[in-house]
mmCIF file of C-alpha atoms and ligand atoms in Angstrom:
data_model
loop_
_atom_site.group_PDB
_atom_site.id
_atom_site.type_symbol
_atom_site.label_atom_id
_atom_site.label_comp_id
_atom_site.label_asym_id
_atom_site.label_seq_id
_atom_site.Cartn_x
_atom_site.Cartn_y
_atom_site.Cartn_z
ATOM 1 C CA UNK A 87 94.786 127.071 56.276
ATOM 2 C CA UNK A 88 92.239 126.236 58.623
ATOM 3 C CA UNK A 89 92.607 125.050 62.219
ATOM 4 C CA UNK A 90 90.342 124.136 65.128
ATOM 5 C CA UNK A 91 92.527 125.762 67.656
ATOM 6 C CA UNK A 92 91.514 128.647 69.433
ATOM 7 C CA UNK A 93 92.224 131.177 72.876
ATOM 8 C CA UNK A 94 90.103 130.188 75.328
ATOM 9 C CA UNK A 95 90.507 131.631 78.441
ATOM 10 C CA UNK A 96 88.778 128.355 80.869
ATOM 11 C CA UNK A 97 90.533 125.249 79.997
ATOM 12 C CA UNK A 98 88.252 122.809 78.615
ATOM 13 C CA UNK A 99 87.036 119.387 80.156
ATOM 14 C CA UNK A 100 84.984 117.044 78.114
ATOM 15 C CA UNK A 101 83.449 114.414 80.446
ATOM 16 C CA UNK A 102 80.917 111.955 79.649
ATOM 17 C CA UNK A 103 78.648 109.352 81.432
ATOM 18 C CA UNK A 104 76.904 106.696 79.839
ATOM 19 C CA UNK A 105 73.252 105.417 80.309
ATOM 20 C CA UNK A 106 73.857 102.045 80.918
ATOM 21 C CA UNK A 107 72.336 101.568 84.587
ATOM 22 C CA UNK A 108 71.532 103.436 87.332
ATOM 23 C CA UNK A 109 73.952 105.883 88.406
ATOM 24 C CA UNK A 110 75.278 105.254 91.814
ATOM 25 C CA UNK A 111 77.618 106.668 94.578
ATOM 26 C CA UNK A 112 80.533 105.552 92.520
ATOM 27 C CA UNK A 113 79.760 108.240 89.879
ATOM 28 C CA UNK A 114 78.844 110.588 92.284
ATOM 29 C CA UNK A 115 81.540 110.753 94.322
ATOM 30 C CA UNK A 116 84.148 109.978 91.807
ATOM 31 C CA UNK A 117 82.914 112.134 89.038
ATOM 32 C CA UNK A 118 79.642 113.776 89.434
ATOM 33 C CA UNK A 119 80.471 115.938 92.792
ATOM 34 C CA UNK A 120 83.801 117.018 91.100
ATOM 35 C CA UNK A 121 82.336 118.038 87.887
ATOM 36 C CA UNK A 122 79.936 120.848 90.120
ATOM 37 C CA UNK A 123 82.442 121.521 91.885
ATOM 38 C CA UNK A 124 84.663 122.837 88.720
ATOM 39 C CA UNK A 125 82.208 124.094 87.124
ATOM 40 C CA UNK A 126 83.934 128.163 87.810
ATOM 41 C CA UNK A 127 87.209 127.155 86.895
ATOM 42 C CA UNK A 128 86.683 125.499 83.866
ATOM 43 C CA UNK A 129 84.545 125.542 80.419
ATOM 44 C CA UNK A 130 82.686 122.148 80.864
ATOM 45 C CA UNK A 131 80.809 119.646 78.541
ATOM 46 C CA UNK A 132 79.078 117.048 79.894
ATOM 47 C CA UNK A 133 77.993 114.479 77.231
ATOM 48 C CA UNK A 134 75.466 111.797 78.483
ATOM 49 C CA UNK A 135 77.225 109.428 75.653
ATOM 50 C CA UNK A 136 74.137 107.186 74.494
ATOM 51 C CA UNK A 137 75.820 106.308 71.541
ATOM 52 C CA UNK A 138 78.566 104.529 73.717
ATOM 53 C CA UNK A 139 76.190 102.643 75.868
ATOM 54 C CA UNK A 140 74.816 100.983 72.945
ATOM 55 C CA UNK A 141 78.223 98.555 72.200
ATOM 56 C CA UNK A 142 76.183 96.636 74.440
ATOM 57 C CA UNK A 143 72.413 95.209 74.223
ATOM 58 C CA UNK A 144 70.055 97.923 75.517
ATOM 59 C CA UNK A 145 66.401 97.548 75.531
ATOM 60 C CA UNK A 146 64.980 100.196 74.021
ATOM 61 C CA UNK A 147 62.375 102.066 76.490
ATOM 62 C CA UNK A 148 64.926 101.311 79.407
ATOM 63 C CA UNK A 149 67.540 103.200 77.434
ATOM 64 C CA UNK A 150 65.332 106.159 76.544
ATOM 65 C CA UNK A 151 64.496 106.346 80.549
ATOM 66 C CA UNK A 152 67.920 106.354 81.446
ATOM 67 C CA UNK A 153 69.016 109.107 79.209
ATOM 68 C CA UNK A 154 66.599 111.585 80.671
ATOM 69 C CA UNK A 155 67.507 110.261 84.062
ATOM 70 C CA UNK A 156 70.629 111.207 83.504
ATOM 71 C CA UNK A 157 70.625 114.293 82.564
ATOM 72 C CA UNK A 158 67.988 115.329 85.556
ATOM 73 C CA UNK A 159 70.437 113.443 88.026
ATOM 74 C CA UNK A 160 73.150 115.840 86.464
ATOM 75 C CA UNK A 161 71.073 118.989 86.870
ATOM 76 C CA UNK A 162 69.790 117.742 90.283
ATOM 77 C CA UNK A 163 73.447 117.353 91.559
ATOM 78 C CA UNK A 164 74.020 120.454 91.048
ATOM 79 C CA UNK A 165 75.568 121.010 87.077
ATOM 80 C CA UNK A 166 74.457 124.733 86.272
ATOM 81 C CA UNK A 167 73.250 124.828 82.583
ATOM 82 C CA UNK A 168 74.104 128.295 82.756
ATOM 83 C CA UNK A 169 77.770 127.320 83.654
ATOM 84 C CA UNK A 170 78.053 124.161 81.283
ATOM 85 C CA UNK A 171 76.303 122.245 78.692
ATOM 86 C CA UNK A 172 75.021 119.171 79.115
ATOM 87 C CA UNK A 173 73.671 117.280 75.941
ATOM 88 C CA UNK A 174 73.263 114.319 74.307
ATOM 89 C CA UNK A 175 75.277 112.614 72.044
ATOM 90 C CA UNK A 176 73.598 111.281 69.747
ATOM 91 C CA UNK A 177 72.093 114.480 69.073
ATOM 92 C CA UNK A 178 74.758 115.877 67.524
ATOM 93 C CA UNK A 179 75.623 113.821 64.677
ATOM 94 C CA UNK A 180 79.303 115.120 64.363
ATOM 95 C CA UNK A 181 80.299 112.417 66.567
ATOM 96 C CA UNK A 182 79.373 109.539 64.375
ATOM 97 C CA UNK A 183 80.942 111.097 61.623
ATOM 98 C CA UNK A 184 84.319 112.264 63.028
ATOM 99 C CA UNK A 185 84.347 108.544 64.687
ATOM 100 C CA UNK A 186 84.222 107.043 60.818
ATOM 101 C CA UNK A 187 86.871 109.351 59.845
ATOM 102 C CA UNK A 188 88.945 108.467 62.426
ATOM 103 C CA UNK A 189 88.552 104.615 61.527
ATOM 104 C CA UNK A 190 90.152 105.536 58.437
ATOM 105 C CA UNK A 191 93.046 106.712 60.119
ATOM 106 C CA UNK A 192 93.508 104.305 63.111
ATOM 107 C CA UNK A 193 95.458 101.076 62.512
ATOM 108 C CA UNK A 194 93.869 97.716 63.609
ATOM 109 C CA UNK A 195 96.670 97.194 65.702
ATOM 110 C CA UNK A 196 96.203 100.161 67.772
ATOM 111 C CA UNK A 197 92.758 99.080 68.197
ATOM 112 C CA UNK A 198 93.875 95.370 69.081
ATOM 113 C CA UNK A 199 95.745 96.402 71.912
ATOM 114 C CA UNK A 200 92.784 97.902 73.893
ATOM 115 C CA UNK A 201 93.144 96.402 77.212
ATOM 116 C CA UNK A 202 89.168 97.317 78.087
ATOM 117 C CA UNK A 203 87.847 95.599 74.403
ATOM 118 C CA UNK A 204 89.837 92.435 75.690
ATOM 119 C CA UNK A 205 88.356 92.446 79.088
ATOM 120 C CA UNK A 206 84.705 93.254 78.059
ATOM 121 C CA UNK A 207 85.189 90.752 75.161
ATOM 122 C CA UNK A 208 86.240 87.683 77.018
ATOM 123 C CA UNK A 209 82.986 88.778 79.388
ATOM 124 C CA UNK A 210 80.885 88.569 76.304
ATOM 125 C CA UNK A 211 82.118 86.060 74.300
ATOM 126 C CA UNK A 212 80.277 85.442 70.830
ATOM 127 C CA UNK A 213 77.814 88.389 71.478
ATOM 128 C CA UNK A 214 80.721 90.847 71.566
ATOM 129 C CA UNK A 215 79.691 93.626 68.990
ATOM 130 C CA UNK A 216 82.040 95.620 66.664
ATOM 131 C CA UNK A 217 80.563 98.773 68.204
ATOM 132 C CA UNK A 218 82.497 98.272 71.531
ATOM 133 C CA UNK A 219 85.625 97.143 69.564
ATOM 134 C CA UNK A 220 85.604 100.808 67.899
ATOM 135 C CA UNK A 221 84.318 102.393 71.152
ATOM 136 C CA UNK A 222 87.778 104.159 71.105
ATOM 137 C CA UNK A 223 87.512 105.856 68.248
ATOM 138 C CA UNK A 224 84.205 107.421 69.132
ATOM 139 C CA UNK A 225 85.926 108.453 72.582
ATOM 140 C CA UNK A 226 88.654 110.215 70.437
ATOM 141 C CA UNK A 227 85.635 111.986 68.245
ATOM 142 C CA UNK A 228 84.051 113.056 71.137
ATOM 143 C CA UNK A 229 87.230 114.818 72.686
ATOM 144 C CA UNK A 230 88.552 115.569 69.239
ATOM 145 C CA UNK A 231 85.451 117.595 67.956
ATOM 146 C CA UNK A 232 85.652 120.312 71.142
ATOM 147 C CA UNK A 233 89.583 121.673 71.199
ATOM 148 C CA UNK A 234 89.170 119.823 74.380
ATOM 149 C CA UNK A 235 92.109 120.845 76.912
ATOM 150 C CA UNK A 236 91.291 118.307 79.471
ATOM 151 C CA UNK A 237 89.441 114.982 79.956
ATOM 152 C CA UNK A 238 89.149 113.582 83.320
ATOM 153 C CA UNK A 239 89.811 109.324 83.181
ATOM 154 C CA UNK A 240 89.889 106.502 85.148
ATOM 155 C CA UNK A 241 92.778 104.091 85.020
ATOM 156 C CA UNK A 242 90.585 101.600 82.824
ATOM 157 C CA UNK A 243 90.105 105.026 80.268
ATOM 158 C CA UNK A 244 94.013 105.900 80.100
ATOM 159 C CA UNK A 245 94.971 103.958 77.306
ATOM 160 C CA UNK A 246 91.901 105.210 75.143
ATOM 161 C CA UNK A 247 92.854 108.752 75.760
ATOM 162 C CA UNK A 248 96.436 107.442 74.557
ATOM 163 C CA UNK A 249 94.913 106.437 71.641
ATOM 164 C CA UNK A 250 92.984 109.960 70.812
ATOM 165 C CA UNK A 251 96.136 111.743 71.370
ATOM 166 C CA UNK A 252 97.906 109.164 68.594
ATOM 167 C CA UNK A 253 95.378 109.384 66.261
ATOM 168 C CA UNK A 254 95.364 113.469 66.333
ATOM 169 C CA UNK A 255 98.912 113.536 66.046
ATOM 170 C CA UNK A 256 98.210 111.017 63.167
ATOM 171 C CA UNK A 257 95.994 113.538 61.645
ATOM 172 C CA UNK A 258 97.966 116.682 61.875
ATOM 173 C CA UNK A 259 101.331 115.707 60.952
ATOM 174 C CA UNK A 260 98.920 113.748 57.588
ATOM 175 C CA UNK A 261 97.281 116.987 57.265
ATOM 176 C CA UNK A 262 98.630 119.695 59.142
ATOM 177 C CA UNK A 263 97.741 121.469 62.716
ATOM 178 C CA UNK A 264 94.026 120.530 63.286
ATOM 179 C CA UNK A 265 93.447 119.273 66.557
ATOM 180 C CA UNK A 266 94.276 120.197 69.660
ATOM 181 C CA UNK A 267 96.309 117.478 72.088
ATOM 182 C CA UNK A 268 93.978 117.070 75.011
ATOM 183 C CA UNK A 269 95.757 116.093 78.378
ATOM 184 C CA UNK A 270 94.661 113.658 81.113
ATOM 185 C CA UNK A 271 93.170 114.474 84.523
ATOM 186 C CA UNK A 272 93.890 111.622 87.110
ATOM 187 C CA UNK A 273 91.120 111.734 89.671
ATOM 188 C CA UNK A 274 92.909 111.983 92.956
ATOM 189 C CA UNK A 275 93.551 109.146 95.130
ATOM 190 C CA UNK A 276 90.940 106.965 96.670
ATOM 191 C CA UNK A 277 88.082 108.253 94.335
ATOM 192 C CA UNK A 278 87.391 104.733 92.741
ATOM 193 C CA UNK A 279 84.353 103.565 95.097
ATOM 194 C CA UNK A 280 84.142 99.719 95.003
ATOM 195 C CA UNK A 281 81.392 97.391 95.178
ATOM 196 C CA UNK A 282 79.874 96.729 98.908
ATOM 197 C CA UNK A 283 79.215 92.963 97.486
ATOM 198 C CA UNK A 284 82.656 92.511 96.459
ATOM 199 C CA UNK A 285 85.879 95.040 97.505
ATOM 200 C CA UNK A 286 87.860 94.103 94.819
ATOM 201 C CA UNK A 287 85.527 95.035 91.545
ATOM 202 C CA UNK A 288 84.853 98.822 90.929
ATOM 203 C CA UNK A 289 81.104 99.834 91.871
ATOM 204 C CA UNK A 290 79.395 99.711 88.472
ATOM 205 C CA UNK A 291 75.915 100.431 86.764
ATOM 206 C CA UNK A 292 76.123 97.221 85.357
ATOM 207 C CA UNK A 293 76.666 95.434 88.363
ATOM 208 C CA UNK A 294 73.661 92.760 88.832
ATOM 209 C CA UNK A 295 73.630 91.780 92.063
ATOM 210 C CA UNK A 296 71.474 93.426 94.325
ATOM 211 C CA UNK A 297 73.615 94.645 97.308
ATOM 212 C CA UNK A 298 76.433 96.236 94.660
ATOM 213 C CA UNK A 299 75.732 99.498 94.707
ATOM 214 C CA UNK A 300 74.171 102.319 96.263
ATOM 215 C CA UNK A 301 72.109 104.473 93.807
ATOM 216 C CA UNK A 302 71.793 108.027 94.198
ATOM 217 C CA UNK A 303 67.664 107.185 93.624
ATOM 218 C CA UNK A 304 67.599 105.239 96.367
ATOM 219 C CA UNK A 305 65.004 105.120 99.283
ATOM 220 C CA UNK A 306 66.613 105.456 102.988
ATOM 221 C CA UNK A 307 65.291 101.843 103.453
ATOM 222 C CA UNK A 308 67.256 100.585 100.574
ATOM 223 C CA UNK A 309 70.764 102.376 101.750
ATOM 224 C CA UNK A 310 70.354 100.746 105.062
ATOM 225 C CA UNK A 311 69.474 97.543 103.873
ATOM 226 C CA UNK A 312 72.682 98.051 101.533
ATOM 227 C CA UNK A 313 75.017 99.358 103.460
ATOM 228 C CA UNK A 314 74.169 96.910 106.767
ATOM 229 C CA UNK A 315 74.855 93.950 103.939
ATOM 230 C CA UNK A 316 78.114 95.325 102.756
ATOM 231 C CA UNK A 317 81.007 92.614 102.748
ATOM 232 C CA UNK A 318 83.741 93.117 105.487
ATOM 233 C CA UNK A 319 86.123 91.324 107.163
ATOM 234 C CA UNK A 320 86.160 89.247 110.472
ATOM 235 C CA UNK A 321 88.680 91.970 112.526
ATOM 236 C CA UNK A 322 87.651 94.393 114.773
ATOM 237 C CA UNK A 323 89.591 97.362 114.527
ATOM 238 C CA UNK A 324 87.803 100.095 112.985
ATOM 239 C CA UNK A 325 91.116 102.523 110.639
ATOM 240 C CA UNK A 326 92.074 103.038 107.147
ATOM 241 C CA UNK A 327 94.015 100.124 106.129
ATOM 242 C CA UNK A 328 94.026 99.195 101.941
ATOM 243 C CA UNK A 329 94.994 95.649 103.200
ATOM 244 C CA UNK A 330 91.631 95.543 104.304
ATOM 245 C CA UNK A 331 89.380 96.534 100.962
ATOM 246 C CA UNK A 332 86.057 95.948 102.437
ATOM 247 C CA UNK A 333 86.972 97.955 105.435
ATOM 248 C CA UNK A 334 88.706 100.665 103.627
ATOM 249 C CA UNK A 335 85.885 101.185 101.007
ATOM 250 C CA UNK A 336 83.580 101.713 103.579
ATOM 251 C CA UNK A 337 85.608 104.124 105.599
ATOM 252 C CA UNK A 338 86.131 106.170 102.081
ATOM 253 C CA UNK A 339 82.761 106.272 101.337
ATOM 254 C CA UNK A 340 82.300 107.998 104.411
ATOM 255 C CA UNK A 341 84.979 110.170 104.132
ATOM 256 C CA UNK A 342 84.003 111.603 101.021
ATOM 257 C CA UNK A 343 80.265 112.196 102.151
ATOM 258 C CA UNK A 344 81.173 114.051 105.498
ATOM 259 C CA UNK A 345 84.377 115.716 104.512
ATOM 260 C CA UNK A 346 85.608 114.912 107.865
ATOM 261 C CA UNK A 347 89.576 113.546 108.084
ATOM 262 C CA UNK A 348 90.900 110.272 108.540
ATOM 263 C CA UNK A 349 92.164 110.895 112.491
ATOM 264 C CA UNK A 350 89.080 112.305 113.146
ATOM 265 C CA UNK A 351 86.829 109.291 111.637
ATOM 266 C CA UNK A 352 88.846 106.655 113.510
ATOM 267 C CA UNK A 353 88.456 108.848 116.348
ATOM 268 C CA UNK A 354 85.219 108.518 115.804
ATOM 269 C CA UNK A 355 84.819 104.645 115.821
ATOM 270 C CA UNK A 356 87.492 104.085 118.395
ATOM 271 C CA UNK A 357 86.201 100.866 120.280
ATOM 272 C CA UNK A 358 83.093 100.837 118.165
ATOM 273 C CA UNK A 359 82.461 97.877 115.773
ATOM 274 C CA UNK A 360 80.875 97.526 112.121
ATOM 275 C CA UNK A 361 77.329 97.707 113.055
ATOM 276 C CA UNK A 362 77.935 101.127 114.561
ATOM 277 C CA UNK A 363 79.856 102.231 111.129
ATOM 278 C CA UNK A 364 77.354 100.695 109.269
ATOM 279 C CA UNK A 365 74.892 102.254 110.674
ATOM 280 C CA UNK A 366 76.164 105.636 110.910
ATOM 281 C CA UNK A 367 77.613 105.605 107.076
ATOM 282 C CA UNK A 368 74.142 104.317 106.000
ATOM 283 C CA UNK A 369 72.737 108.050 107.697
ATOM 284 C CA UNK A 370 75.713 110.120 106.322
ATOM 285 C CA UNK A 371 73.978 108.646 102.740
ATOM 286 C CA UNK A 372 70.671 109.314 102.899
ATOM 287 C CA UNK A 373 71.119 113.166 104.279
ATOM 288 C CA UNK A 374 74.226 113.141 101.259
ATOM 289 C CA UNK A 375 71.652 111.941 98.823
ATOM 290 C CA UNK A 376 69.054 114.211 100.246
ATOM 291 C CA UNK A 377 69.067 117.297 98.469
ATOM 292 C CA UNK A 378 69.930 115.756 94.908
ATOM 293 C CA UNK A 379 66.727 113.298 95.601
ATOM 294 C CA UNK A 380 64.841 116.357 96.556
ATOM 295 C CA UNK A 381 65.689 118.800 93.415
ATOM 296 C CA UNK A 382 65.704 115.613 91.364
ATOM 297 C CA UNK A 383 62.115 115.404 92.440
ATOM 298 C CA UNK A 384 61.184 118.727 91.447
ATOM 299 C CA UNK A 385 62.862 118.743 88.382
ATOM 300 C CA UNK A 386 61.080 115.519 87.143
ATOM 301 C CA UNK A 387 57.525 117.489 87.431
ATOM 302 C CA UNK A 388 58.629 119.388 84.711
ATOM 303 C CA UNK A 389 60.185 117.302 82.221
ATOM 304 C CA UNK A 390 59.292 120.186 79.116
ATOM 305 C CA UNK A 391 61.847 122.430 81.571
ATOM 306 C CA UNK A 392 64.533 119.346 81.331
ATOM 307 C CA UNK A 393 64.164 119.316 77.601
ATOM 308 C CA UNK A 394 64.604 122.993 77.322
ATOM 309 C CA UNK A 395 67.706 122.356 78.754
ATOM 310 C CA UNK A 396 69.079 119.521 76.740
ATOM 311 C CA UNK A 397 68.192 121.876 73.374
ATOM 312 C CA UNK A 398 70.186 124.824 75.510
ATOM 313 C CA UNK A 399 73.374 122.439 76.112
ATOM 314 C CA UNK A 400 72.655 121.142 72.182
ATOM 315 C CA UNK A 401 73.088 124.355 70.440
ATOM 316 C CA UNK A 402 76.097 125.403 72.744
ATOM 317 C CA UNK A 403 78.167 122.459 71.972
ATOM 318 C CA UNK A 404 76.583 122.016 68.148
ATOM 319 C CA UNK A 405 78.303 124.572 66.291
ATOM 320 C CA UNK A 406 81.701 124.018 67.899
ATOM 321 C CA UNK A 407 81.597 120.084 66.662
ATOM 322 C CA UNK A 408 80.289 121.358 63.150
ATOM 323 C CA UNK A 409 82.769 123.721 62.785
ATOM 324 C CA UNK A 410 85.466 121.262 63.875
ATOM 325 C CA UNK A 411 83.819 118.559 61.522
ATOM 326 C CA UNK A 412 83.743 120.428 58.959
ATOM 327 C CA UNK A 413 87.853 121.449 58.780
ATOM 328 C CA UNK A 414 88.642 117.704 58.871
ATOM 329 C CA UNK A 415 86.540 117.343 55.909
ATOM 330 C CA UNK A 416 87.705 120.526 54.122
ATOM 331 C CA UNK A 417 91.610 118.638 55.135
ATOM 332 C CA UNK A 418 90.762 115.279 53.684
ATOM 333 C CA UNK A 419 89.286 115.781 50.687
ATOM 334 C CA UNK A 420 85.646 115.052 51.504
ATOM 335 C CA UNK A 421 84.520 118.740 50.171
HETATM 336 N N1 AQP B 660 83.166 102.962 91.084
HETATM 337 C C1 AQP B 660 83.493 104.178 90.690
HETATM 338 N N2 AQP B 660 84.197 104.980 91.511
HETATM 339 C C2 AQP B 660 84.528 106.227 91.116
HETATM 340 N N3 AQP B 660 84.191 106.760 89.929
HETATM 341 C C3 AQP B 660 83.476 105.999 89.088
HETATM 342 N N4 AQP B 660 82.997 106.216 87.848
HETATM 343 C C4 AQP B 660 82.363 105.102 87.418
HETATM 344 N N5 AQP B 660 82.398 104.160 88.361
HETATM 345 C C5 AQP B 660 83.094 104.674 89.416
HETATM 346 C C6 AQP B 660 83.147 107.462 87.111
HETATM 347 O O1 AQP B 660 81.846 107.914 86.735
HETATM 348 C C7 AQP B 660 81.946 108.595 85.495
HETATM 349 C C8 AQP B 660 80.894 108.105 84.553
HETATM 350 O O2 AQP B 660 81.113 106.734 84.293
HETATM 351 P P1 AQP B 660 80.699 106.098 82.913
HETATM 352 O O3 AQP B 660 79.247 106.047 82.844
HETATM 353 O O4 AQP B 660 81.350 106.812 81.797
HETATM 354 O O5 AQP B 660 81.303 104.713 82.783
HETATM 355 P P2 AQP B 660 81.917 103.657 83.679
HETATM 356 O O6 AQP B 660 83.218 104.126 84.243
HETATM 357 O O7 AQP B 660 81.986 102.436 82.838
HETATM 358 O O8 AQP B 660 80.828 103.568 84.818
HETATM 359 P P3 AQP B 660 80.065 102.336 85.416
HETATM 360 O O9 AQP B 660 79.214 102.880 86.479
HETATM 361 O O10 AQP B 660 81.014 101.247 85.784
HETATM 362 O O11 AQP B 660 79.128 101.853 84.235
HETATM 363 P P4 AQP B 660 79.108 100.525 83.379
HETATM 364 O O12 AQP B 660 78.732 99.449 84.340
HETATM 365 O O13 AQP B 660 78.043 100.781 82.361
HETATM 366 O O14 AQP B 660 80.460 100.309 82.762
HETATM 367 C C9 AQP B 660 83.356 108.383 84.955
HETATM 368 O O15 AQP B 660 84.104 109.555 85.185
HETATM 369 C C10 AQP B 660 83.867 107.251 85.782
HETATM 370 O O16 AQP B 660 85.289 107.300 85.954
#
């Protein structure tokens, strides 16, 4: 019998980003940085999933922007195409197909007990769509189709990756060894950047107001204006403290952009107030952001190059989801 499984040497990571907004520090330093960072170690897909950010309303020509932004910011943060493949979803159809499969194996209970679906729903009320209740089983299809090793979550993503892991085991003991098991990667400890308007909700694209986030698009002007409007607290005393969110976002933010250690940054601000932090973690930004602005630049004056090197990351990653698709459907019947 067939199986998907297969020696690879490099573990692999399937990671995705949607195109919902823009992308911000958040995803930078949480997610983008690390994934160009690992790019040696490990066999890595990156999936700009498109077909995930429509469970919710996207206007059209906004949405076609995005996608291509994302992939440039990608490249221009330093993802080697020669290293890893970067594509689209929704270019490779497999997904859409293994997803429907799935839903013929995944019991609505399982589904019911989504923690994110009931979050996201009570948000949207009446205009929740069915697409973001089955958002889980199109997460599973898009880890499930690569003999993925390793997928990198968030807390909020745990339960889905729970849920892939079920449903595989579903499969193979229905239909014998198929898919491989993938395993969680935790991000380590004090990656989740917060908002700047409010500590205690995770930075997001989809934040509206406008002193949330930091993009990585942004002008110096607009990181200074942002960061010298970020929430904090009425002490004085300038240290890493979670009891103080505000604070203690800041601080990490800066951190993570200068590499520097805790003792040494408190060193740093020692008698100094929040202007002074403010100010100095607004430049520590702008020269962060600086050279992905600058190749981001360059690579938008070519955007043929860019789509060269979507097709590139498109047939590496295509004929490892057909092949994949195809066994399930050899396995259930379908031909
Ligand atoms: N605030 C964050 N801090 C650290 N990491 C973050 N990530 C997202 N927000 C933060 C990580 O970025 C990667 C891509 O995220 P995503 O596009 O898949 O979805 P998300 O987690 O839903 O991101 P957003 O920015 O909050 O978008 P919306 O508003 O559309 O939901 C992931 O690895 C994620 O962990």
């Amino acid at each position: 019998m067939f199986t998907v499984m297969s020696e690879a040497k490099r573990k692999r990571v399937f990671s995705g980003i949607q195109p919902t907004g823009n992308i911000h520090i958040g995803n930078y330093l949480g997610a983008i940085r690390h994934w160009a960072s690992s790019q040696v170690g490990f066999d890595n897909i990156f999936c700009i999933v498109d077909l995930h950010a429509i469970t919710t309303s996207q206007d059209p020509r906004m949405l076609r922007t995005r996608i291509r932004q994302a992939a440039t910011l990608l490249f221009a943060a330093g993802i080697d195409p020669r290293l890893s493949a970067v594509f689209v979803q929704s270019h490779v159809s497999a997904h859409a197909e293994l997803a429907w499969i799935l839903n013929c194996l995944i019991p609505m209970g399982w589904m019911q007990r989504m923690t994110q679906f009931k979050e996201k729903s009570q948000k949207q009320k009446e205009r929740v769509l069915v697409g973001l209740f089955d958002y889980p089983a199109l997460m599973a299809a898009d880890i499930l189709l690569y003999e993925t090793d390793l997928v990198p979550v968030g807390e909020d993503q745990k339960q889905h990756l729970e849920l892939t892991r079920d449903v595989a085991q579903r499969f193979n003991s229905t239909y014998g060894l198929t898919f491989k098991l993938p395993e969680p990667v935790i991000p380590r400890k004090g990656a989740r950047i917060m908002g700047l308007d409010d500590p205690t909700k995770k930075m997001s694209k989809s934040g509206s107001r406008p002193g949330h986030a930091v993009y990585l698009l942004d002008s110096p002007e607009e990181i200074r204006s942002k960061i010298m409007g970020a929430t904090t607290d009425s002490l004085r005393e300038i240290h890493f403290d979670k009891g103080r969110p505000a604070l203690h976002n800041l601080l990490v933010i800066y951190e993570l952009f200068t590499g520097l250690r805790r003792a040494e940054i408190e060193a740093r601000f020692k008698g100094k107030g929040y202007i002074d932090l403010k100010r100095d973690l607004a430049e520590v930004i702008i020269e962060g952001l600086r050279p992905v602005q600058q190749r981001y630049r360059e690579l938008t004056m070519d955007a043929a190059y860019i789509d060269s090197l979507l097709v590139g990351g498109v047939s590496k990653v295509r004929p490892i989801a057909e092949k994949t698709l195809l066994i399930v459907k050899e396995k259930i019947g379908l031909r």
